[in-house]
C-alpha positions as a Python dict, from the first residue, in 0.01 Angstrom:
ca = {
    (1, 'X'): (0, 0, 0),
    (2, 'X'): (-151, -269, -220),
    (3, 'X'): (-465, -479, -196),
    (4, 'X'): (-352, -834, -265),
    (5, 'X'): (-534, -1134, -403),
    (6, 'X'): (-606, -1367, -114),
    (7, 'X'): (-839, -1657, -35),
    (8, 'X'): (-922, -1473, 288),
    (9, 'X'): (-1040, -1146, 138),
    (10, 'X'): (-1396, -1203, 19),
    (11, 'X'): (-1549, -935, 241),
    (12, 'X'): (-1242, -755, 372),
    (13, 'X'): (-945, -599, 197),
    (14, 'X'): (-615, -778, 255),
    (15, 'X'): (-335, -522, 243),
    (16, 'X'): (40, -573, 217),
    (17, 'X'): (283, -293, 288),
    (18, 'X'): (651, -330, 375),
    (19, 'X'): (594, -708, 398),
    (20, 'X'): (333, -659, 670),
    (21, 'X'): (-7, -809, 586),
    (22, 'X'): (-313, -658, 752),
    (23, 'X'): (-688, -626, 705),
    (24, 'X'): (-908, -327, 629),
    (25, 'X'): (-1285, -286, 618),
    (26, 'X'): (-1444, -132, 305),
    (27, 'X'): (-1707, 51, 512),
    (28, 'X'): (-1439, 288, 648),
    (29, 'X'): (-1239, 347, 330),
    (30, 'X'): (-1402, 669, 211),
    (31, 'X'): (-1357, 846, 545),
    (32, 'X'): (-1054, 1030, 692),
    (33, 'X'): (-954, 733, 906),
    (34, 'X'): (-647, 520, 953),
    (35, 'X'): (-754, 167, 1035),
    (36, 'X'): (-629, -188, 1020),
    (37, 'X'): (-634, -528, 1185),
    (38, 'X'): (-326, -747, 1195),
    (39, 'X'): (-270, -1097, 1063),
    (40, 'X'): (0, -1342, 1171),
    (41, 'X'): (221, -1220, 886),
    (42, 'X'): (496, -963, 891),
    (43, 'X'): (638, -967, 1244),
    (44, 'X'): (950, -1098, 1414),
    (45, 'X'): (811, -1343, 1673),
    (46, 'X'): (901, -1711, 1649),
    (47, 'X'): (749, -2058, 1678),
    (48, 'X'): (384, -2064, 1795),
    (49, 'X'): (393, -1682, 1818),
    (50, 'X'): (502, -1643, 1459),
    (51, 'X'): (515, -1379, 1356),
    (52, 'X'): (309, -1061, 1422),
    (53, 'X'): (234, -1123, 1788),
    (54, 'X'): (121, -852, 2032),
    (55, 'X'): (84, -1079, 2337),
    (56, 'X'): (325, -1022, 2622),
    (57, 'X'): (427, -1322, 2829),
    (58, 'X'): (706, -1548, 2944),
    (59, 'X'): (742, -1692, 2594),
    (60, 'X'): (788, -1354, 2427),
    (61, 'X'): (1048, -1081, 2461),
    (62, 'X'): (963, -715, 2505),
    (63, 'X'): (1204, -645, 2221),
    (64, 'X'): (991, -854, 1983),
    (65, 'X'): (670, -691, 2106),
    (66, 'X'): (807, -343, 2049),
    (67, 'X'): (938, -438, 1704),
    (68, 'X'): (603, -587, 1603),
    (69, 'X'): (421, -270, 1708),
    (70, 'X'): (677, -67, 1513),
    (71, 'X'): (631, -277, 1198),
    (72, 'X'): (252, -264, 1224),
    (73, 'X'): (231, 109, 1283),
    (74, 'X'): (484, 180, 1009),
    (75, 'X'): (267, -19, 765),
    (76, 'X'): (-34, 190, 869),
    (77, 'X'): (163, 511, 833),
    (78, 'X'): (140, 613, 1199),
    (79, 'X'): (364, 623, 1507),
    (80, 'X'): (370, 412, 1822),
    (81, 'X'): (329, 742, 2007),
    (82, 'X'): (-26, 761, 1871),
    (83, 'X'): (-138, 427, 2013),
    (84, 'X'): (-362, 379, 2314),
    (85, 'X'): (-404, 15, 2414),
    (86, 'X'): (-692, -156, 2589),
    (87, 'X'): (-629, -358, 2907),
    (88, 'X'): (-866, -647, 2845),
    (89, 'X'): (-1019, -872, 3108),
    (90, 'X'): (-1354, -957, 2941),
    (91, 'X'): (-1538, -666, 3099),
    (92, 'X'): (-1773, -411, 2947),
    (93, 'X'): (-1573, -121, 3093),
    (94, 'X'): (-1505, 177, 2868),
    (95, 'X'): (-1233, 442, 2881),
    (96, 'X'): (-1277, 785, 2724),
    (97, 'X'): (-936, 847, 2569),
    (98, 'X'): (-764, 1185, 2537),
    (99, 'X'): (-428, 1299, 2405),
    (100, 'X'): (-283, 1250, 2754),
    (101, 'X'): (-328, 874, 2703),
    (102, 'X'): (-118, 854, 2386),
    (103, 'X'): (145, 583, 2409),
    (104, 'X'): (-9, 414, 2713),
    (105, 'X'): (41, 42, 2711),
    (106, 'X'): (324, 51, 2462),
    (107, 'X'): (559, 340, 2544),
    (108, 'X'): (428, 434, 2888),
    (109, 'X'): (264, 238, 3170),
    (110, 'X'): (-113, 213, 3174),
    (111, 'X'): (-275, 393, 3468),
    (112, 'X'): (-599, 204, 3405),
    (113, 'X'): (-704, -160, 3413),
    (114, 'X'): (-1000, -380, 3317),
    (115, 'X'): (-1078, -178, 3005),
    (116, 'X'): (-1218, -365, 2704),
    (117, 'X'): (-1359, -61, 2523),
    (118, 'X'): (-1211, 271, 2413),
    (119, 'X'): (-1375, 583, 2267),
    (120, 'X'): (-1243, 925, 2172),
    (121, 'X'): (-1346, 1244, 1998),
    (122, 'X'): (-986, 1350, 1938),
    (123, 'X'): (-783, 1313, 1620),
    (124, 'X'): (-448, 1139, 1583),
    (125, 'X'): (-519, 878, 1852),
    (126, 'X'): (-518, 515, 1737),
    (127, 'X'): (-747, 308, 1961),
    (128, 'X'): (-614, -49, 1966),
    (129, 'X'): (-776, -369, 2092),
    (130, 'X'): (-668, -733, 2073),
    (131, 'X'): (-801, -1083, 2020),
    (132, 'X'): (-751, -1437, 1901),
    (133, 'X'): (-1113, -1553, 1850),
    (134, 'X'): (-1305, -1283, 2039),
    (135, 'X'): (-1496, -1029, 1833),
    (136, 'X'): (-1340, -688, 1766),
    (137, 'X'): (-1599, -419, 1692),
    (138, 'X'): (-1501, -76, 1560),
    (139, 'X'): (-1721, 235, 1554),
    (140, 'X'): (-1713, 566, 1367),
    (141, 'X'): (-1957, 856, 1386),
    (142, 'X'): (-1879, 1081, 1087),
    (143, 'X'): (-2124, 1346, 1212),
    (144, 'X'): (-1983, 1404, 1562),
    (145, 'X'): (-1635, 1281, 1462),
    (146, 'X'): (-1603, 1011, 1727),
    (147, 'X'): (-1446, 665, 1712),
    (148, 'X'): (-1459, 360, 1934),
    (149, 'X'): (-1332, 5, 1965),
    (150, 'X'): (-1452, -285, 2178),
    (151, 'X'): (-1331, -638, 2251),
    (152, 'X'): (-1632, -869, 2268),
    (153, 'X'): (-1573, -1222, 2384),
    (154, 'X'): (-1878, -1424, 2478),
    (155, 'X'): (-1903, -1235, 2807),
    (156, 'X'): (-1885, -895, 2638),
    (157, 'X'): (-2126, -1007, 2369),
    (158, 'X'): (-2392, -1135, 2610),
    (159, 'X'): (-2327, -819, 2811),
    (160, 'X'): (-2444, -617, 2508),
    (161, 'X'): (-2112, -434, 2493),
    (162, 'X'): (-2176, -259, 2158),
    (163, 'X'): (-2492, -106, 2307),
    (164, 'X'): (-2291, 23, 2602),
    (165, 'X'): (-2030, 173, 2369),
    (166, 'X'): (-2300, 355, 2173),
    (167, 'X'): (-2463, 479, 2492),
    (168, 'X'): (-2131, 614, 2617),
    (169, 'X'): (-2063, 780, 2280),
    (170, 'X'): (-2398, 954, 2313),
    (171, 'X'): (-2337, 1052, 2674),
    (172, 'X'): (-1989, 1193, 2615),
    (173, 'X'): (-2018, 1336, 2263),
    (174, 'X'): (-2385, 1353, 2170),
    (175, 'X'): (-2361, 1076, 1911),
    (176, 'X'): (-2676, 929, 1752),
    (177, 'X'): (-2657, 555, 1680),
    (178, 'X'): (-2826, 605, 1342),
    (179, 'X'): (-2518, 798, 1226),
    (180, 'X'): (-2265, 539, 1343),
    (181, 'X'): (-2079, 298, 1113),
    (182, 'X'): (-1970, -29, 1273),
    (183, 'X'): (-1734, -303, 1156),
    (184, 'X'): (-1715, -652, 1304),
    (185, 'X'): (-1366, -789, 1248),
    (186, 'X'): (-1193, -1128, 1229),
    (187, 'X'): (-1305, -1366, 1502),
    (188, 'X'): (-1448, -1713, 1551),
    (189, 'X'): (-1745, -1822, 1338),
    (190, 'X'): (-2053, -2008, 1455),
    (191, 'X'): (-1948, -2344, 1314),
    (192, 'X'): (-1625, -2330, 1516),
    (193, 'X'): (-1776, -2189, 1835),
    (194, 'X'): (-1924, -2474, 2036),
    (195, 'X'): (-2033, -2393, 2392),
    (196, 'X'): (-2192, -2567, 2688),
    (197, 'X'): (-2552, -2526, 2796),
    (198, 'X'): (-2466, -2285, 3077),
    (199, 'X'): (-2302, -2043, 2834),
    (200, 'X'): (-2597, -2068, 2594),
    (201, 'X'): (-2834, -1993, 2881),
    (202, 'X'): (-2649, -1665, 2942),
    (203, 'X'): (-2749, -1559, 2591),
    (204, 'X'): (-3109, -1674, 2640),
    (205, 'X'): (-3125, -1440, 2938),
    (206, 'X'): (-2961, -1144, 2758),
    (207, 'X'): (-3154, -1157, 2428),
    (208, 'X'): (-3508, -1219, 2319),
    (209, 'X'): (-3612, -1562, 2198),
    (210, 'X'): (-3652, -1421, 1846),
    (211, 'X'): (-3298, -1284, 1849),
    (212, 'X'): (-3153, -1607, 1987),
    (213, 'X'): (-3314, -1807, 1710),
    (214, 'X'): (-3085, -1623, 1468),
    (215, 'X'): (-2755, -1692, 1639),
    (216, 'X'): (-2788, -1981, 1887),
    (217, 'X'): (-2802, -2334, 1745),
    (218, 'X'): (-2906, -2617, 1975),
    (219, 'X'): (-2717, -2932, 1873),
    (220, 'X'): (-2956, -3148, 2082),
    (221, 'X'): (-2665, -3317, 2260),
    (222, 'X'): (-2611, -3073, 2545),
    (223, 'X'): (-2392, -2853, 2326),
    (224, 'X'): (-2472, -2535, 2137),
    (225, 'X'): (-2310, -2325, 1865),
    (226, 'X'): (-2325, -1947, 1889),
    (227, 'X'): (-2276, -1697, 1608),
    (228, 'X'): (-2100, -1411, 1787),
    (229, 'X'): (-2096, -1206, 1466),
    (230, 'X'): (-2474, -1217, 1440),
    (231, 'X'): (-2517, -1159, 1813),
    (232, 'X'): (-2310, -841, 1800),
    (233, 'X'): (-2478, -732, 1477),
    (234, 'X'): (-2814, -782, 1646),
    (235, 'X'): (-2703, -573, 1944),
    (236, 'X'): (-2587, -293, 1715),
    (237, 'X'): (-2914, -301, 1520),
    (238, 'X'): (-3127, -311, 1836),
    (239, 'X'): (-2931, -13, 1967),
    (240, 'X'): (-3023, 196, 1663),
    (241, 'X'): (-2741, 143, 1412),
    (242, 'X'): (-2879, 118, 1061),
    (243, 'X'): (-2850, -226, 908),
    (244, 'X'): (-2668, -87, 604),
    (245, 'X'): (-2413, 73, 837),
    (246, 'X'): (-2307, -257, 993),
    (247, 'X'): (-2021, -441, 824),
    (248, 'X'): (-1939, -804, 907),
    (249, 'X'): (-1603, -927, 783),
    (250, 'X'): (-1705, -1297, 777),
    (251, 'X'): (-1343, -1394, 840),
    (252, 'X'): (-1299, -1672, 1095),
    (253, 'X'): (-986, -1692, 1305),
    (254, 'X'): (-1036, -2060, 1385),
    (255, 'X'): (-1090, -2162, 1022),
    (256, 'X'): (-770, -1984, 916),
    (257, 'X'): (-506, -2057, 1183),
    (258, 'X'): (-218, -2015, 938),
    (259, 'X'): (-330, -1657, 870),
    (260, 'X'): (-482, -1549, 1203),
    (261, 'X'): (-419, -1645, 1565),
    (262, 'X'): (-694, -1862, 1713),
    (263, 'X'): (-718, -1971, 2075),
    (264, 'X'): (-940, -2266, 1990),
    (265, 'X'): (-749, -2387, 1687),
    (266, 'X'): (-417, -2375, 1875),
    (267, 'X'): (-558, -2499, 2208),
    (268, 'X'): (-423, -2184, 2368),
    (269, 'X'): (-71, -2202, 2224),
    (270, 'X'): (-78, -1880, 2022),
    (271, 'X'): (-11, -1510, 1993),
    (272, 'X'): (-256, -1223, 1977),
    (273, 'X'): (-388, -1014, 1689),
    (274, 'X'): (-450, -643, 1720),
    (275, 'X'): (-628, -368, 1537),
    (276, 'X'): (-791, -34, 1564),
    (277, 'X'): (-868, 300, 1408),
    (278, 'X'): (-777, 668, 1424),
    (279, 'X'): (-922, 990, 1290),
    (280, 'X'): (-667, 1173, 1078),
    (281, 'X'): (-553, 1517, 1183),
    (282, 'X'): (-234, 1713, 1156),
    (283, 'X'): (10, 1429, 1223),
    (284, 'X'): (344, 1538, 1364),
    (285, 'X'): (654, 1329, 1415),
    (286, 'X'): (668, 1178, 1760),
    (287, 'X'): (312, 1281, 1846),
}
């Protein structure tokens, strides 16, 4: 596994293994975690889905999906049996994952729906979420040994989803936000994320005026630009995560459509990125 020189890797590490290119976050590197977030590179999908696509649909075969998951997990050094996938519908719903969930969404049917956040206190379970502009946020409590992942589009962000994840981690496992490390992954930047007034007003209702001044820009023409990275960072900080424990990748999907899938850049004609994390334990074949 080699860190490669890349114009995209100023804040994040760009890794290439077995011709699969993926992203890692320096904040997690010293801990016993497996983690990574995909790029477009290294899969088998074709045309507008080229090539590491995890999005099922009429324009993609299940064979390609399964192969892409296999290539991605092999590059990470894990098995598809260790994956648990979200079932995203832009909610702030959270599932507490156990070993009984391993393989759900990829090898076995999901017996849950409308789940945009996953947490677990068990080892050898890779929590995986997806996106193509929305903000992926990953959590690790090295004290209680708990991990989490959340998919934060604008609805999840204005719904203060990271706060809800932290609250659930405390409720289920006794986690303290001041111990948690959080990484904000590749997603759309403020300059690319123009929204209408009604969307901006949702943020004005969810956050204080002082907070909004940091991440909502009024263009004075009925349009606004929102910095979803800063909004989620603000939510994490307000919820008790130490500022030095919050990592922002500063890698925009929309600015880099040849490297990352972007819904806005492609006008919806695109695949889906995926990423997650797992606490290392005694890994066994097929488990």
